[in-house]
């Protein structure tokens, strides 16, 4: 529901979109993307590449990769699947949590920064980047960098996210090549 709610507010899933789903297991977001982008009336094909360290059930029309995104070779492997780049990079990745808020914040920021840097390598002009972060906000340095590269950068907490959960999402739209 979170992705559906975010898309309802920001409208980033459109037929013909090339999507990379980082941290895709168990596959819920990938299924939403597949169902949302499957529109026979438009006759536009979408490409979906999903990656996670955990195994996922196959989905028709989705290029699924079982690999650790934080491994040195992961970005290169993903780029090889995207000869024309991507219109949307989704990151619902979360590191192993400790329960110690400052440590967990640093861990999620490491993952978000890696996903952001990858997005900057593969996004097409006007592309979009959506990533899970924890409240306490996205680091100011990263937000400042995102605001240089995207027309709009917003934080959102989908209604289906548990009230006690510290997760929120950063939605960056209108990518500009440097």
PDB file of C-alpha atoms in Angstrom:
ATOM      1  CA  UNK A   1       0.000   0.000   0.000  1.00  0.00           C
ATOM      2  CA  UNK A   2       2.849   2.411   0.708  1.00  0.00           C
ATOM      3  CA  UNK A   3       3.995   2.535  -2.913  1.00  0.00           C
ATOM      4  CA  UNK A   4       0.406   2.900  -4.146  1.00  0.00           C
ATOM      5  CA  UNK A   5      -0.124   5.809  -1.736  1.00  0.00           C
ATOM      6  CA  UNK A   6       3.153   7.487  -2.681  1.00  0.00           C
ATOM      7  CA  UNK A   7       2.336   7.123  -6.376  1.00  0.00           C
ATOM      8  CA  UNK A   8      -1.161   8.500  -5.770  1.00  0.00           C
ATOM      9  CA  UNK A   9       0.410  11.639  -4.329  1.00  0.00           C
ATOM     10  CA  UNK A  10       3.431  12.030  -6.652  1.00  0.00           C
ATOM     11  CA  UNK A  11       2.361  10.171  -9.860  1.00  0.00           C
ATOM     12  CA  UNK A  12       5.727   8.633 -10.803  1.00  0.00           C
ATOM     13  CA  UNK A  13       4.490   5.260 -12.177  1.00  0.00           C
ATOM     14  CA  UNK A  14       3.480   5.630 -15.820  1.00  0.00           C
ATOM     15  CA  UNK A  15       3.297   3.118 -18.680  1.00  0.00           C
ATOM     16  CA  UNK A  16       6.543   2.991 -20.643  1.00  0.00           C
ATOM     17  CA  UNK A  17       8.642   3.626 -17.528  1.00  0.00           C
ATOM     18  CA  UNK A  18      11.904   1.779 -16.904  1.00  0.00           C
ATOM     19  CA  UNK A  19      12.081   0.978 -13.193  1.00  0.00           C
ATOM     20  CA  UNK A  20      14.806  -0.312 -10.886  1.00  0.00           C
ATOM     21  CA  UNK A  21      13.504  -1.713  -7.583  1.00  0.00           C
ATOM     22  CA  UNK A  22      16.315  -1.945  -5.001  1.00  0.00           C
ATOM     23  CA  UNK A  23      15.566  -4.046  -1.938  1.00  0.00           C
ATOM     24  CA  UNK A  24      12.734  -5.719  -3.798  1.00  0.00           C
ATOM     25  CA  UNK A  25      12.129  -8.829  -1.639  1.00  0.00           C
ATOM     26  CA  UNK A  26       9.619 -10.169  -0.928  1.00  0.00           C
ATOM     27  CA  UNK A  27       8.339  -8.552  -4.117  1.00  0.00           C
ATOM     28  CA  UNK A  28       5.364  -6.418  -3.092  1.00  0.00           C
ATOM     29  CA  UNK A  29       6.632  -3.173  -4.596  1.00  0.00           C
ATOM     30  CA  UNK A  30       7.685  -4.981  -7.770  1.00  0.00           C
ATOM     31  CA  UNK A  31       4.176  -6.440  -8.073  1.00  0.00           C
ATOM     32  CA  UNK A  32       2.626  -2.970  -7.657  1.00  0.00           C
ATOM     33  CA  UNK A  33       4.958  -1.583 -10.323  1.00  0.00           C
ATOM     34  CA  UNK A  34       4.165  -4.473 -12.677  1.00  0.00           C
ATOM     35  CA  UNK A  35       0.391  -4.128 -12.198  1.00  0.00           C
ATOM     36  CA  UNK A  36       0.448  -0.326 -12.445  1.00  0.00           C
ATOM     37  CA  UNK A  37       2.593  -0.244 -15.579  1.00  0.00           C
ATOM     38  CA  UNK A  38       0.743  -3.074 -17.357  1.00  0.00           C
ATOM     39  CA  UNK A  39      -1.706  -1.148 -19.498  1.00  0.00           C
ATOM     40  CA  UNK A  40      -2.527  -2.936 -22.764  1.00  0.00           C
ATOM     41  CA  UNK A  41      -4.524   0.090 -23.959  1.00  0.00           C
ATOM     42  CA  UNK A  42      -1.397   2.246 -24.204  1.00  0.00           C
ATOM     43  CA  UNK A  43       0.714  -0.437 -25.911  1.00  0.00           C
ATOM     44  CA  UNK A  44       3.776   1.006 -24.142  1.00  0.00           C
ATOM     45  CA  UNK A  45       6.203  -1.508 -22.731  1.00  0.00           C
ATOM     46  CA  UNK A  46       7.833  -0.945 -19.382  1.00  0.00           C
ATOM     47  CA  UNK A  47      11.010  -2.535 -18.154  1.00  0.00           C
ATOM     48  CA  UNK A  48      11.418  -3.589 -14.533  1.00  0.00           C
ATOM     49  CA  UNK A  49      14.660  -4.718 -12.892  1.00  0.00           C
ATOM     50  CA  UNK A  50      14.347  -5.903  -9.283  1.00  0.00           C
ATOM     51  CA  UNK A  51      17.288  -6.614  -6.998  1.00  0.00           C
ATOM     52  CA  UNK A  52      17.553  -7.993  -3.478  1.00  0.00           C
ATOM     53  CA  UNK A  53      19.945 -10.043  -1.399  1.00  0.00           C
ATOM     54  CA  UNK A  54      17.020 -12.374  -0.583  1.00  0.00           C
ATOM     55  CA  UNK A  55      15.336 -14.767  -2.981  1.00  0.00           C
ATOM     56  CA  UNK A  56      12.057 -13.694  -4.573  1.00  0.00           C
ATOM     57  CA  UNK A  57       9.368 -15.542  -6.474  1.00  0.00           C
ATOM     58  CA  UNK A  58       9.690 -14.875 -10.208  1.00  0.00           C
ATOM     59  CA  UNK A  59       7.293 -12.390 -11.778  1.00  0.00           C
ATOM     60  CA  UNK A  60       6.573 -12.400 -15.529  1.00  0.00           C
ATOM     61  CA  UNK A  61       8.268  -9.554 -17.337  1.00  0.00           C
ATOM     62  CA  UNK A  62      10.552  -8.674 -14.413  1.00  0.00           C
ATOM     63  CA  UNK A  63      14.328  -9.126 -14.567  1.00  0.00           C
ATOM     64  CA  UNK A  64      15.060 -10.320 -11.026  1.00  0.00           C
ATOM     65  CA  UNK A  65      18.553 -10.346  -9.584  1.00  0.00           C
ATOM     66  CA  UNK A  66      19.597 -11.931  -6.305  1.00  0.00           C
ATOM     67  CA  UNK A  67      22.591  -9.888  -5.176  1.00  0.00           C
ATOM     68  CA  UNK A  68      23.701  -7.529  -2.418  1.00  0.00           C
ATOM     69  CA  UNK A  69      23.317  -3.963  -3.686  1.00  0.00           C
ATOM     70  CA  UNK A  70      26.099  -2.864  -1.324  1.00  0.00           C
ATOM     71  CA  UNK A  71      28.575  -5.235  -3.035  1.00  0.00           C
ATOM     72  CA  UNK A  72      31.128  -3.415  -5.182  1.00  0.00           C
ATOM     73  CA  UNK A  73      29.964  -5.071  -8.420  1.00  0.00           C
ATOM     74  CA  UNK A  74      26.203  -4.510  -7.949  1.00  0.00           C
ATOM     75  CA  UNK A  75      25.882  -1.089  -9.639  1.00  0.00           C
ATOM     76  CA  UNK A  76      27.803  -2.309 -12.694  1.00  0.00           C
ATOM     77  CA  UNK A  77      25.635  -5.437 -12.904  1.00  0.00           C
ATOM     78  CA  UNK A  78      22.494  -3.323 -12.747  1.00  0.00           C
ATOM     79  CA  UNK A  79      23.758  -0.789 -15.304  1.00  0.00           C
ATOM     80  CA  UNK A  80      24.349  -3.659 -17.748  1.00  0.00           C
ATOM     81  CA  UNK A  81      20.591  -4.355 -17.602  1.00  0.00           C
ATOM     82  CA  UNK A  82      19.758  -0.706 -18.363  1.00  0.00           C
ATOM     83  CA  UNK A  83      21.274   0.234 -21.730  1.00  0.00           C
ATOM     84  CA  UNK A  84      19.026   3.313 -21.968  1.00  0.00           C
ATOM     85  CA  UNK A  85      19.001   4.169 -18.272  1.00  0.00           C
ATOM     86  CA  UNK A  86      16.049   4.182 -15.884  1.00  0.00           C
ATOM     87  CA  UNK A  87      13.169   6.585 -15.411  1.00  0.00           C
ATOM     88  CA  UNK A  88      12.593   5.588 -11.794  1.00  0.00           C
ATOM     89  CA  UNK A  89      14.801   4.135  -9.056  1.00  0.00           C
ATOM     90  CA  UNK A  90      12.962   2.819  -6.010  1.00  0.00           C
ATOM     91  CA  UNK A  91      14.809   1.928  -2.810  1.00  0.00           C
ATOM     92  CA  UNK A  92      12.917   0.224  -0.022  1.00  0.00           C
ATOM     93  CA  UNK A  93      16.200  -1.201   1.278  1.00  0.00           C
ATOM     94  CA  UNK A  94      16.843  -1.350   4.981  1.00  0.00           C
ATOM     95  CA  UNK A  95      20.033  -2.466   6.693  1.00  0.00           C
ATOM     96  CA  UNK A  96      20.083  -4.845   9.654  1.00  0.00           C
ATOM     97  CA  UNK A  97      18.849  -2.758  12.565  1.00  0.00           C
ATOM     98  CA  UNK A  98      20.356  -2.674  16.048  1.00  0.00           C
ATOM     99  CA  UNK A  99      17.620  -0.890  17.978  1.00  0.00           C
ATOM    100  CA  UNK A 100      20.079   1.916  18.736  1.00  0.00           C
ATOM    101  CA  UNK A 101      18.586   4.905  16.894  1.00  0.00           C
ATOM    102  CA  UNK A 102      21.816   6.822  16.103  1.00  0.00           C
ATOM    103  CA  UNK A 103      23.487   3.663  14.749  1.00  0.00           C
ATOM    104  CA  UNK A 104      20.398   2.667  12.750  1.00  0.00           C
ATOM    105  CA  UNK A 105      20.166   6.180  11.294  1.00  0.00           C
ATOM    106  CA  UNK A 106      23.790   5.986  10.092  1.00  0.00           C
ATOM    107  CA  UNK A 107      23.176   2.558   8.584  1.00  0.00           C
ATOM    108  CA  UNK A 108      20.099   3.603   6.643  1.00  0.00           C
ATOM    109  CA  UNK A 109      21.845   6.761   5.449  1.00  0.00           C
ATOM    110  CA  UNK A 110      24.714   4.663   4.076  1.00  0.00           C
ATOM    111  CA  UNK A 111      22.212   2.601   2.067  1.00  0.00           C
ATOM    112  CA  UNK A 112      20.244   5.663   0.901  1.00  0.00           C
ATOM    113  CA  UNK A 113      23.399   7.487  -0.191  1.00  0.00           C
ATOM    114  CA  UNK A 114      24.549   4.442  -2.180  1.00  0.00           C
ATOM    115  CA  UNK A 115      21.123   4.170  -3.844  1.00  0.00           C
ATOM    116  CA  UNK A 116      21.133   7.914  -4.595  1.00  0.00           C
ATOM    117  CA  UNK A 117      24.592   7.781  -6.199  1.00  0.00           C
ATOM    118  CA  UNK A 118      23.471   4.817  -8.304  1.00  0.00           C
ATOM    119  CA  UNK A 119      20.298   6.682  -9.308  1.00  0.00           C
ATOM    120  CA  UNK A 120      22.401   9.636 -10.472  1.00  0.00           C
ATOM    121  CA  UNK A 121      24.328   7.250 -12.745  1.00  0.00           C
ATOM    122  CA  UNK A 122      21.293   5.666 -14.406  1.00  0.00           C
ATOM    123  CA  UNK A 123      18.393   8.116 -14.294  1.00  0.00           C
ATOM    124  CA  UNK A 124      17.164   9.656 -17.504  1.00  0.00           C
ATOM    125  CA  UNK A 125      16.385  13.367 -17.730  1.00  0.00           C
ATOM    126  CA  UNK A 126      13.368  14.169 -15.481  1.00  0.00           C
ATOM    127  CA  UNK A 127      13.697  10.771 -13.757  1.00  0.00           C
ATOM    128  CA  UNK A 128      12.570  10.059 -10.204  1.00  0.00           C
ATOM    129  CA  UNK A 129      14.205   8.588  -7.080  1.00  0.00           C
ATOM    130  CA  UNK A 130      12.133   7.262  -4.158  1.00  0.00           C
ATOM    131  CA  UNK A 131      13.878   5.948  -1.037  1.00  0.00           C
ATOM    132  CA  UNK A 132      13.007   4.857   2.471  1.00  0.00           C
ATOM    133  CA  UNK A 133      14.711   6.837   5.237  1.00  0.00           C
ATOM    134  CA  UNK A 134      14.135   7.038   8.988  1.00  0.00           C
ATOM    135  CA  UNK A 135      12.694  10.029  10.789  1.00  0.00           C
ATOM    136  CA  UNK A 136      15.401  12.198  12.062  1.00  0.00           C
ATOM    137  CA  UNK A 137      15.425  13.164   8.447  1.00  0.00           C
ATOM    138  CA  UNK A 138      17.665  12.673   5.553  1.00  0.00           C
ATOM    139  CA  UNK A 139      21.078  14.123   6.248  1.00  0.00           C
ATOM    140  CA  UNK A 140      21.221  17.786   5.281  1.00  0.00           C
ATOM    141  CA  UNK A 141      24.248  17.264   3.032  1.00  0.00           C
ATOM    142  CA  UNK A 142      22.422  14.580   1.063  1.00  0.00           C
ATOM    143  CA  UNK A 143      19.246  16.673   0.832  1.00  0.00           C
ATOM    144  CA  UNK A 144      21.252  19.670  -0.386  1.00  0.00           C
ATOM    145  CA  UNK A 145      22.888  17.492  -3.044  1.00  0.00           C
ATOM    146  CA  UNK A 146      19.519  16.070  -4.114  1.00  0.00           C
ATOM    147  CA  UNK A 147      18.047  19.553  -4.431  1.00  0.00           C
ATOM    148  CA  UNK A 148      20.843  20.441  -6.873  1.00  0.00           C
ATOM    149  CA  UNK A 149      20.053  17.419  -9.057  1.00  0.00           C
ATOM    150  CA  UNK A 150      16.228  17.254  -8.829  1.00  0.00           C
ATOM    151  CA  UNK A 151      13.525  19.816  -9.501  1.00  0.00           C
ATOM    152  CA  UNK A 152      11.557  18.710  -6.411  1.00  0.00           C
ATOM    153  CA  UNK A 153      12.606  16.861  -3.225  1.00  0.00           C
ATOM    154  CA  UNK A 154       9.901  16.016  -0.658  1.00  0.00           C
ATOM    155  CA  UNK A 155       9.503  13.803   2.401  1.00  0.00           C
ATOM    156  CA  UNK A 156       6.291  11.774   2.759  1.00  0.00           C
ATOM    157  CA  UNK A 157       4.884   9.281   5.239  1.00  0.00           C
ATOM    158  CA  UNK A 158       2.261   7.112   3.552  1.00  0.00           C
ATOM    159  CA  UNK A 159      -0.954   6.657   5.578  1.00  0.00           C
ATOM    160  CA  UNK A 160      -0.450   2.862   5.599  1.00  0.00           C
ATOM    161  CA  UNK A 161       2.890   3.240   7.409  1.00  0.00           C
ATOM    162  CA  UNK A 162       2.398   2.414  11.090  1.00  0.00           C
ATOM    163  CA  UNK A 163       2.163   5.535  13.241  1.00  0.00           C
ATOM    164  CA  UNK A 164       4.927   4.293  15.549  1.00  0.00           C
ATOM    165  CA  UNK A 165       7.222   3.488  12.618  1.00  0.00           C
ATOM    166  CA  UNK A 166      10.086   5.914  12.040  1.00  0.00           C
ATOM    167  CA  UNK A 167      10.172   5.208   8.305  1.00  0.00           C
ATOM    168  CA  UNK A 168       9.406   7.976   5.860  1.00  0.00           C
ATOM    169  CA  UNK A 169      10.191   8.306   2.173  1.00  0.00           C
ATOM    170  CA  UNK A 170      12.113  10.894   0.220  1.00  0.00           C
ATOM    171  CA  UNK A 171      10.660  11.479  -3.254  1.00  0.00           C
ATOM    172  CA  UNK A 172      12.963  13.321  -5.653  1.00  0.00           C
ATOM    173  CA  UNK A 173      11.484  14.201  -9.050  1.00  0.00           C
ATOM    174  CA  UNK A 174      12.742  15.950 -12.157  1.00  0.00           C
ATOM    175  CA  UNK A 175      16.317  14.663 -12.336  1.00  0.00           C
ATOM    176  CA  UNK A 176      18.771  16.996 -14.045  1.00  0.00           C
ATOM    177  CA  UNK A 177      22.030  15.704 -15.473  1.00  0.00           C
ATOM    178  CA  UNK A 178      25.056  17.546 -14.077  1.00  0.00           C
TER     179      UNK A 178
END
